[in-house]
CSV table of C-alpha atoms and ligand atoms in Angstrom, one decimal:
chain,number,residue,atom,x,y,z
A,171,UNK,CA,0.0,0.0,0.0
A,172,UNK,CA,1.2,3.4,-0.8
A,173,UNK,CA,1.9,5.2,2.4
A,174,UNK,CA,3.5,8.3,1.1
A,175,UNK,CA,1.2,11.3,1.1
A,176,UNK,CA,0.7,13.0,-2.3
A,177,UNK,CA,1.8,16.6,-2.5
A,178,UNK,CA,-0.6,19.4,-3.2
A,179,UNK,CA,0.3,23.0,-4.0
A,180,UNK,CA,-1.9,25.9,-4.7
A,181,UNK,CA,-2.0,29.6,-4.4
A,182,UNK,CA,-4.0,32.8,-4.6
A,183,UNK,CA,-2.9,36.2,-5.8
A,184,UNK,CA,-3.3,39.0,-3.3
A,185,UNK,CA,-4.8,41.3,-5.9
A,186,UNK,CA,-8.0,41.8,-4.0
A,187,UNK,CA,-10.0,40.6,-1.0
A,188,UNK,CA,-10.8,37.0,-0.5
A,189,UNK,CA,-14.5,36.5,-1.2
A,190,UNK,CA,-16.9,33.7,-0.6
A,191,UNK,CA,-16.2,32.4,-4.1
A,192,UNK,CA,-12.5,31.9,-3.2
A,193,UNK,CA,-13.5,30.4,0.2
A,194,UNK,CA,-16.3,28.0,-0.9
A,195,UNK,CA,-14.6,27.1,-4.2
A,196,UNK,CA,-11.0,26.8,-2.9
A,197,UNK,CA,-9.9,27.4,0.6
A,198,UNK,CA,-12.7,25.4,2.2
A,199,UNK,CA,-11.6,22.4,0.2
A,200,UNK,CA,-7.9,22.9,1.2
A,201,UNK,CA,-8.9,22.5,4.8
A,202,UNK,CA,-10.4,19.1,4.1
A,203,UNK,CA,-7.2,17.9,2.5
A,204,UNK,CA,-4.8,18.9,5.3
A,205,UNK,CA,-4.8,15.5,6.9
A,206,UNK,CA,-4.5,13.3,3.8
A,207,UNK,CA,-2.0,15.2,1.7
A,208,UNK,CA,1.2,17.0,2.1
A,209,UNK,CA,-0.1,20.5,1.4
A,210,UNK,CA,1.7,23.7,0.5
A,211,UNK,CA,-0.3,27.0,0.0
A,212,UNK,CA,1.3,30.2,-1.1
A,213,UNK,CA,0.3,33.7,-1.5
A,214,UNK,CA,1.2,34.4,-5.1
A,215,UNK,CA,2.5,37.9,-4.4
A,216,UNK,CA,5.0,37.9,-7.3
A,217,UNK,CA,2.2,37.0,-9.7
A,218,UNK,CA,0.2,40.1,-8.6
A,219,UNK,CA,2.9,42.4,-10.0
A,220,UNK,CA,1.8,41.8,-13.6
A,221,UNK,CA,-0.9,44.4,-12.9
A,222,UNK,CA,-0.2,47.9,-11.5
A,223,UNK,CA,-1.1,47.7,-7.9
A,224,UNK,CA,-0.5,50.3,-5.3
A,225,UNK,CA,2.3,49.0,-3.0
A,226,UNK,CA,0.4,49.8,0.2
A,227,UNK,CA,-2.6,48.0,-1.1
A,228,UNK,CA,-0.5,45.0,-2.1
A,229,UNK,CA,1.0,44.9,1.4
A,230,UNK,CA,-2.4,45.1,3.0
A,231,UNK,CA,-4.0,42.5,0.8
A,232,UNK,CA,-1.1,40.1,1.3
A,233,UNK,CA,-1.1,40.2,5.1
A,234,UNK,CA,-4.9,40.1,5.1
A,235,UNK,CA,-5.0,37.0,2.8
A,236,UNK,CA,-2.4,35.3,4.9
A,237,UNK,CA,-4.4,35.9,8.1
A,238,UNK,CA,-7.5,34.8,6.3
A,239,UNK,CA,-5.9,31.5,5.3
A,240,UNK,CA,-5.4,30.8,9.0
A,241,UNK,CA,-8.8,32.2,10.1
A,242,UNK,CA,-10.5,29.9,7.6
A,243,UNK,CA,-8.9,27.0,9.4
A,244,UNK,CA,-5.7,26.1,7.5
A,245,UNK,CA,-3.5,24.8,10.3
A,246,UNK,CA,0.1,26.1,9.9
A,247,UNK,CA,1.5,23.0,11.5
A,248,UNK,CA,-0.2,20.6,9.1
A,249,UNK,CA,0.3,22.8,6.0
A,250,UNK,CA,3.2,24.8,4.7
A,251,UNK,CA,1.8,28.3,4.2
A,252,UNK,CA,4.0,31.0,2.9
A,253,UNK,CA,4.6,34.1,0.7
A,254,UNK,CA,5.9,33.2,-2.7
A,255,UNK,CA,8.4,36.1,-2.7
A,256,UNK,CA,10.0,34.8,0.5
A,257,UNK,CA,11.2,31.7,-1.2
A,258,UNK,CA,13.6,33.2,-3.9
A,259,UNK,CA,13.8,29.8,-5.6
A,260,UNK,CA,10.5,30.6,-7.3
A,261,UNK,CA,11.9,33.4,-9.4
A,262,UNK,CA,15.1,31.6,-10.0
A,263,UNK,CA,13.5,28.4,-11.3
A,264,UNK,CA,11.1,30.5,-13.4
A,265,UNK,CA,14.1,31.9,-15.3
A,266,UNK,CA,15.5,28.5,-16.1
A,267,UNK,CA,12.0,27.3,-17.1
A,268,UNK,CA,11.6,30.4,-19.3
A,269,UNK,CA,14.4,29.0,-21.4
A,270,UNK,CA,12.4,25.8,-21.8
A,271,UNK,CA,9.2,27.4,-22.7
A,272,UNK,CA,8.3,28.4,-26.3
A,273,UNK,CA,7.1,31.8,-27.4
A,274,UNK,CA,4.4,30.1,-29.4
A,275,UNK,CA,2.9,28.1,-26.5
A,276,UNK,CA,2.8,31.1,-24.2
A,277,UNK,CA,1.1,33.1,-27.0
A,278,UNK,CA,-1.7,30.6,-27.1
A,279,UNK,CA,-2.6,30.9,-23.4
A,280,UNK,CA,-6.2,32.1,-23.2
A,281,UNK,CA,-5.6,34.0,-20.0
A,282,UNK,CA,-2.8,35.9,-21.6
A,283,UNK,CA,-5.0,36.7,-24.6
A,284,UNK,CA,-7.9,37.8,-22.4
A,285,UNK,CA,-5.8,39.9,-20.1
A,286,UNK,CA,-3.8,41.6,-22.8
A,287,UNK,CA,-7.1,42.4,-24.6
A,288,UNK,CA,-8.4,44.0,-21.5
A,289,UNK,CA,-5.2,45.8,-20.6
A,290,UNK,CA,-3.9,46.9,-23.9
A,291,UNK,CA,-1.8,49.6,-22.2
A,292,UNK,CA,0.2,47.2,-20.1
A,293,UNK,CA,1.0,44.0,-21.9
A,294,UNK,CA,4.2,43.4,-20.0
A,295,UNK,CA,6.6,40.5,-20.2
A,296,UNK,CA,5.5,39.3,-16.8
A,297,UNK,CA,2.0,38.8,-18.0
A,298,UNK,CA,3.3,36.8,-20.9
A,299,UNK,CA,5.6,34.5,-18.7
A,300,UNK,CA,3.1,34.3,-15.9
A,301,UNK,CA,2.4,30.6,-16.5
A,302,UNK,CA,6.1,29.9,-16.3
A,303,UNK,CA,6.3,31.4,-12.8
A,304,UNK,CA,3.3,29.3,-11.9
A,305,UNK,CA,5.0,26.2,-13.3
A,306,UNK,CA,8.0,27.0,-11.0
A,307,UNK,CA,5.6,27.3,-8.0
A,308,UNK,CA,4.3,23.8,-8.7
A,309,UNK,CA,7.5,22.0,-9.9
A,310,UNK,CA,9.7,23.2,-7.1
A,311,UNK,CA,7.7,21.1,-4.6
A,312,UNK,CA,7.2,18.1,-6.9
A,313,UNK,CA,3.5,18.6,-6.5
A,314,UNK,CA,1.2,15.8,-7.7
A,315,UNK,CA,-2.0,17.7,-7.5
A,316,UNK,CA,-2.8,21.3,-8.1
A,317,UNK,CA,-6.3,22.4,-7.0
A,318,UNK,CA,-7.4,25.1,-9.3
A,319,UNK,CA,-10.5,26.6,-10.9
A,320,UNK,CA,-11.3,25.9,-14.5
A,321,UNK,CA,-9.6,29.1,-15.6
A,322,UNK,CA,-6.3,27.8,-14.5
A,323,UNK,CA,-6.3,24.3,-15.9
A,324,UNK,CA,-4.5,25.4,-19.1
A,325,UNK,CA,-1.7,26.8,-16.9
A,326,UNK,CA,-1.4,23.4,-15.2
A,327,UNK,CA,-1.3,21.8,-18.7
A,328,UNK,CA,1.6,24.0,-19.8
A,329,UNK,CA,3.4,23.3,-16.6
A,330,UNK,CA,3.2,19.6,-17.5
A,331,UNK,CA,4.5,20.3,-21.0
A,332,UNK,CA,7.4,22.3,-19.6
A,333,UNK,CA,8.2,19.6,-17.1
A,334,UNK,CA,8.0,16.9,-19.7
A,335,UNK,CA,10.3,18.8,-22.0
A,336,UNK,CA,12.9,19.4,-19.3
A,337,UNK,CA,12.7,15.7,-18.1
A,338,UNK,CA,13.1,14.6,-21.7
A,339,UNK,CA,16.5,16.3,-21.8
A,340,UNK,CA,17.8,15.8,-18.3
A,341,UNK,CA,16.0,12.8,-16.9
A,342,UNK,CA,13.3,12.6,-14.2
A,343,UNK,CA,13.8,15.9,-12.5
A,344,UNK,CA,10.2,17.0,-12.1
A,345,UNK,CA,7.1,15.2,-11.0
A,346,UNK,CA,4.3,15.7,-13.5
A,347,UNK,CA,1.4,17.5,-11.8
A,348,UNK,CA,-2.3,17.2,-12.4
A,349,UNK,CA,-5.0,19.8,-12.1
A,350,UNK,CA,-7.3,18.8,-9.3
A,351,UNK,CA,-10.9,20.0,-9.4
A,352,UNK,CA,-12.6,18.7,-6.2
A,353,UNK,CA,-16.0,17.1,-6.8
A,354,UNK,CA,-17.6,19.2,-4.0
A,355,UNK,CA,-17.2,22.9,-3.9
A,356,UNK,CA,-19.4,25.6,-5.2
A,357,UNK,CA,-18.6,27.6,-8.3
A,358,UNK,CA,-19.8,30.9,-6.9
A,359,UNK,CA,-21.0,33.5,-9.4
A,360,UNK,CA,-21.3,37.3,-9.1
A,361,UNK,CA,-24.5,38.4,-7.3
A,362,UNK,CA,-25.1,41.1,-9.9
A,363,UNK,CA,-24.0,39.3,-13.0
A,364,UNK,CA,-24.6,35.6,-12.2
A,365,UNK,CA,-23.3,34.3,-15.5
A,366,UNK,CA,-19.8,35.4,-14.5
A,367,UNK,CA,-17.5,34.1,-11.7
A,368,UNK,CA,-17.5,36.0,-8.4
A,369,UNK,CA,-14.1,37.6,-8.9
A,370,UNK,CA,-11.8,39.6,-6.6
A,371,UNK,CA,-11.1,42.0,-9.4
A,372,UNK,CA,-14.8,42.7,-10.1
A,373,UNK,CA,-15.4,46.4,-10.4
A,374,UNK,CA,-18.9,46.0,-9.1
A,375,UNK,CA,-18.5,45.7,-5.3
A,376,UNK,CA,-22.1,44.5,-4.9
A,377,UNK,CA,-21.4,41.4,-7.0
A,378,UNK,CA,-18.9,40.0,-4.5
A,379,UNK,CA,-19.2,39.1,-0.8
A,380,UNK,CA,-15.8,39.5,0.9
A,381,UNK,CA,-14.9,37.4,3.8
A,382,UNK,CA,-14.4,40.5,5.9
A,383,UNK,CA,-17.7,42.2,5.0
A,384,UNK,CA,-19.8,43.1,8.0
A,385,UNK,CA,-23.2,41.4,8.5
A,386,UNK,CA,-25.3,44.4,7.3
A,387,UNK,CA,-23.3,44.6,4.1
A,388,UNK,CA,-23.6,40.9,3.4
A,389,UNK,CA,-27.4,41.0,4.0
A,390,UNK,CA,-27.7,44.0,1.7
A,391,UNK,CA,-25.7,42.5,-1.1
A,392,UNK,CA,-27.8,39.3,-1.0
A,393,UNK,CA,-31.0,41.4,-0.9
A,394,UNK,CA,-29.9,43.1,-4.1
A,395,UNK,CA,-28.8,40.0,-5.8
A,396,UNK,CA,-30.0,39.6,-9.4
A,397,UNK,CA,-32.7,37.0,-9.8
A,398,UNK,CA,-35.5,36.2,-12.4
A,399,UNK,CA,-39.1,37.1,-12.4
A,400,UNK,CA,-40.5,33.6,-11.7
A,401,UNK,CA,-40.3,34.1,-7.9
A,402,UNK,CA,-40.0,30.4,-7.2
A,403,UNK,CA,-37.0,28.9,-5.4
A,404,UNK,CA,-36.2,26.1,-7.9
A,405,UNK,CA,-33.0,25.0,-9.5
A,406,UNK,CA,-33.4,25.1,-13.2
A,407,UNK,CA,-31.4,25.9,-16.4
A,408,UNK,CA,-31.3,29.5,-17.2
A,409,UNK,CA,-32.1,30.7,-13.7
A,410,UNK,CA,-28.5,31.7,-13.1
A,411,UNK,CA,-29.2,34.1,-10.2
A,412,UNK,CA,-31.3,31.6,-8.2
A,413,UNK,CA,-29.1,28.7,-9.1
A,414,UNK,CA,-26.1,30.7,-7.7
A,415,UNK,CA,-27.9,31.6,-4.5
A,416,UNK,CA,-29.0,27.9,-4.1
A,417,UNK,CA,-25.4,26.7,-4.6
A,418,UNK,CA,-24.1,29.2,-2.0
A,419,UNK,CA,-26.9,28.3,0.5
A,420,UNK,CA,-26.2,24.6,-0.1
A,421,UNK,CA,-22.4,25.0,0.3
A,422,UNK,CA,-22.9,26.9,3.5
A,423,UNK,CA,-25.6,24.9,5.2
A,424,UNK,CA,-24.9,21.4,3.7
A,425,UNK,CA,-28.6,21.2,2.5
A,426,UNK,CA,-29.4,19.6,-0.8
A,427,UNK,CA,-31.2,21.5,-3.6
A,428,UNK,CA,-34.2,19.3,-2.9
A,429,UNK,CA,-34.2,20.3,0.8
A,430,UNK,CA,-33.9,23.9,-0.1
A,431,UNK,CA,-36.8,23.8,-2.6
A,432,UNK,CA,-38.9,22.3,0.1
A,433,UNK,CA,-37.8,24.7,2.7
A,434,UNK,CA,-38.8,27.7,0.5
A,435,UNK,CA,-41.9,26.1,-1.1
A,436,UNK,CA,-44.5,28.9,-1.4
A,437,UNK,CA,-42.1,31.6,-0.2
A,438,UNK,CA,-40.8,34.4,-2.3
A,439,UNK,CA,-37.3,35.4,-3.3
A,440,UNK,CA,-37.2,38.0,-0.5
A,441,UNK,CA,-37.3,35.3,2.2
A,442,UNK,CA,-34.8,33.2,0.4
A,443,UNK,CA,-32.3,36.0,-0.1
A,444,UNK,CA,-32.5,36.9,3.5
A,445,UNK,CA,-31.9,33.3,4.6
A,446,UNK,CA,-28.9,33.0,2.3
A,447,UNK,CA,-27.5,36.4,3.6
A,448,UNK,CA,-28.0,35.3,7.2
A,449,UNK,CA,-26.4,31.8,6.7
A,450,UNK,CA,-23.4,33.4,5.0
A,451,UNK,CA,-23.0,36.1,7.7
A,452,UNK,CA,-23.2,33.4,10.4
A,453,UNK,CA,-20.4,31.5,8.6
A,454,UNK,CA,-18.3,34.6,8.2
A,455,UNK,CA,-18.7,35.6,11.8
A,456,UNK,CA,-16.6,32.6,12.9
A,457,UNK,CA,-13.9,33.4,10.3
A,458,UNK,CA,-13.9,37.1,11.2
A,459,UNK,CA,-13.5,36.3,15.0
A,460,UNK,CA,-10.4,34.2,14.3
A,461,UNK,CA,-9.1,36.8,11.8
A,462,UNK,CA,-9.2,39.4,14.6
A,463,UNK,CA,-7.2,37.2,16.9
A,464,UNK,CA,-4.6,36.5,14.2
A,465,UNK,CA,-4.2,40.1,13.2
A,466,UNK,CA,-4.0,41.4,16.7
A,467,UNK,CA,-0.7,39.7,17.2
A,468,UNK,CA,1.6,40.7,14.4
A,469,UNK,CA,4.7,39.1,15.9
A,470,UNK,CA,2.9,35.7,16.0
A,471,UNK,CA,1.7,36.1,12.4
A,472,UNK,CA,5.3,36.9,11.3
A,473,UNK,CA,6.6,33.8,13.1
A,474,UNK,CA,4.0,31.7,11.3
A,475,UNK,CA,4.9,33.0,7.8
A,476,UNK,CA,8.6,32.8,8.5
A,477,UNK,CA,8.3,29.2,9.6
A,478,UNK,CA,6.2,28.5,6.4
A,479,UNK,CA,8.9,30.0,4.2
A,480,UNK,CA,11.7,28.1,6.0
A,481,UNK,CA,9.9,24.8,5.3
A,482,UNK,CA,9.1,25.7,1.7
A,483,UNK,CA,12.7,26.9,1.1
A,484,UNK,CA,14.2,23.7,2.3
A,485,UNK,CA,12.2,21.7,-0.3
A,486,UNK,CA,12.5,24.3,-3.1
A,487,UNK,CA,16.3,24.5,-2.6
A,488,UNK,CA,16.7,20.8,-3.2
A,489,UNK,CA,14.9,21.0,-6.5
A,490,UNK,CA,16.6,24.2,-7.7
A,491,UNK,CA,20.0,22.8,-6.8
A,492,UNK,CA,19.3,19.7,-8.8
A,493,UNK,CA,18.1,21.8,-11.8
A,494,UNK,CA,21.1,24.1,-11.7
A,495,UNK,CA,23.4,21.1,-11.7
A,496,UNK,CA,21.6,19.4,-14.5
A,497,UNK,CA,21.8,22.3,-16.8
A,498,UNK,CA,25.5,22.8,-16.1
A,499,UNK,CA,25.8,25.7,-13.7
A,500,UNK,CA,28.8,25.6,-11.4
A,501,UNK,CA,27.8,24.6,-7.8
A,502,UNK,CA,28.2,27.3,-5.2
B,735,LIG,N1,-2.6,31.7,-11.2
B,735,LIG,C1,-3.4,31.3,-10.1
B,735,LIG,C2,-4.7,32.1,-10.2
B,735,LIG,O1,-4.8,33.2,-10.7
B,735,LIG,C3,-2.7,31.6,-8.8
B,735,LIG,C4,-1.5,30.8,-8.7
B,735,LIG,C5,-0.2,31.2,-8.7
B,735,LIG,C6,-1.4,29.3,-8.5
B,735,LIG,N2,0.7,30.1,-8.5
B,735,LIG,C7,0.0,29.0,-8.4
B,735,LIG,C8,-2.4,28.3,-8.5
B,735,LIG,C9,0.3,27.7,-8.3
B,735,LIG,C10,-2.0,27.0,-8.3
B,735,LIG,C11,-0.6,26.7,-8.2
B,735,LIG,O2,-5.7,31.6,-9.6
């Protein structure tokens, strides 16, 4: 029997606040995996530099996101939790991998095409090589599984291609990772535009519910959520708004869609929206209490992220040393 735990690596960019989409779709699943896998989670701060972000905002987001990882229940003893920029091997491996990644394949990345179309004034080289840095994040730790949303599966694919190409030349240096999309976990949509994902870079603040939003704000956002005119709480194709609210309510309470339909039989959307808002606020209250505790002790928070970086660096350094040796760089 295989008794070696598989390695998981994932990360979130600190470009905005963590919202319930990121929590229900990602972080909540990470918590469930902490006993069965060897897990590493980074704050992908270097990745957030591809867009112009105010340094003080980046600092605030980064520390906030780190504290939120902990407040959501990621145990820093069971998981390695760290800032990507604290482990310099990420940027170093990314350079080597850049030299094993083709211009053509990066040009085909849909995220690069989307982002450069949206930001025509800032199509920087970092945006172009973004998937290579992400490949370095994954390959440094010999990760087997990479939990990501659908928008990132192409990046995991190119990571495999790069690893394969490198291994083809130098032998089995890298473990080939696989994208891991957990079966459970809601794909939360924007409350104001329920055909699009709830995104931390959404310009419409009413569309996203942030983990640190106070109760009255959460209730208000759900009250204003876009729905249809049928006024019947029922999961059905085309009812994006109600489907989204039902998914959220189900993810938060554990109730099935059938249970929810029964619970709100004969009731209007107003009652349902209020119930979802209250359930989400109750869930957030627990996270926010823990968040306050973690952020009230900055020294402890620093100790936790330094320990995370130390652990990550140890593994990352082994891989990078091997890579440098394989390609023919002189050992230090
Ligand atoms: N690119 C990912 C996103 O935007 C974030 C990320 C950076 C990541 N490095 C990673 C995800 C490594 C998984 C593994 O969501």
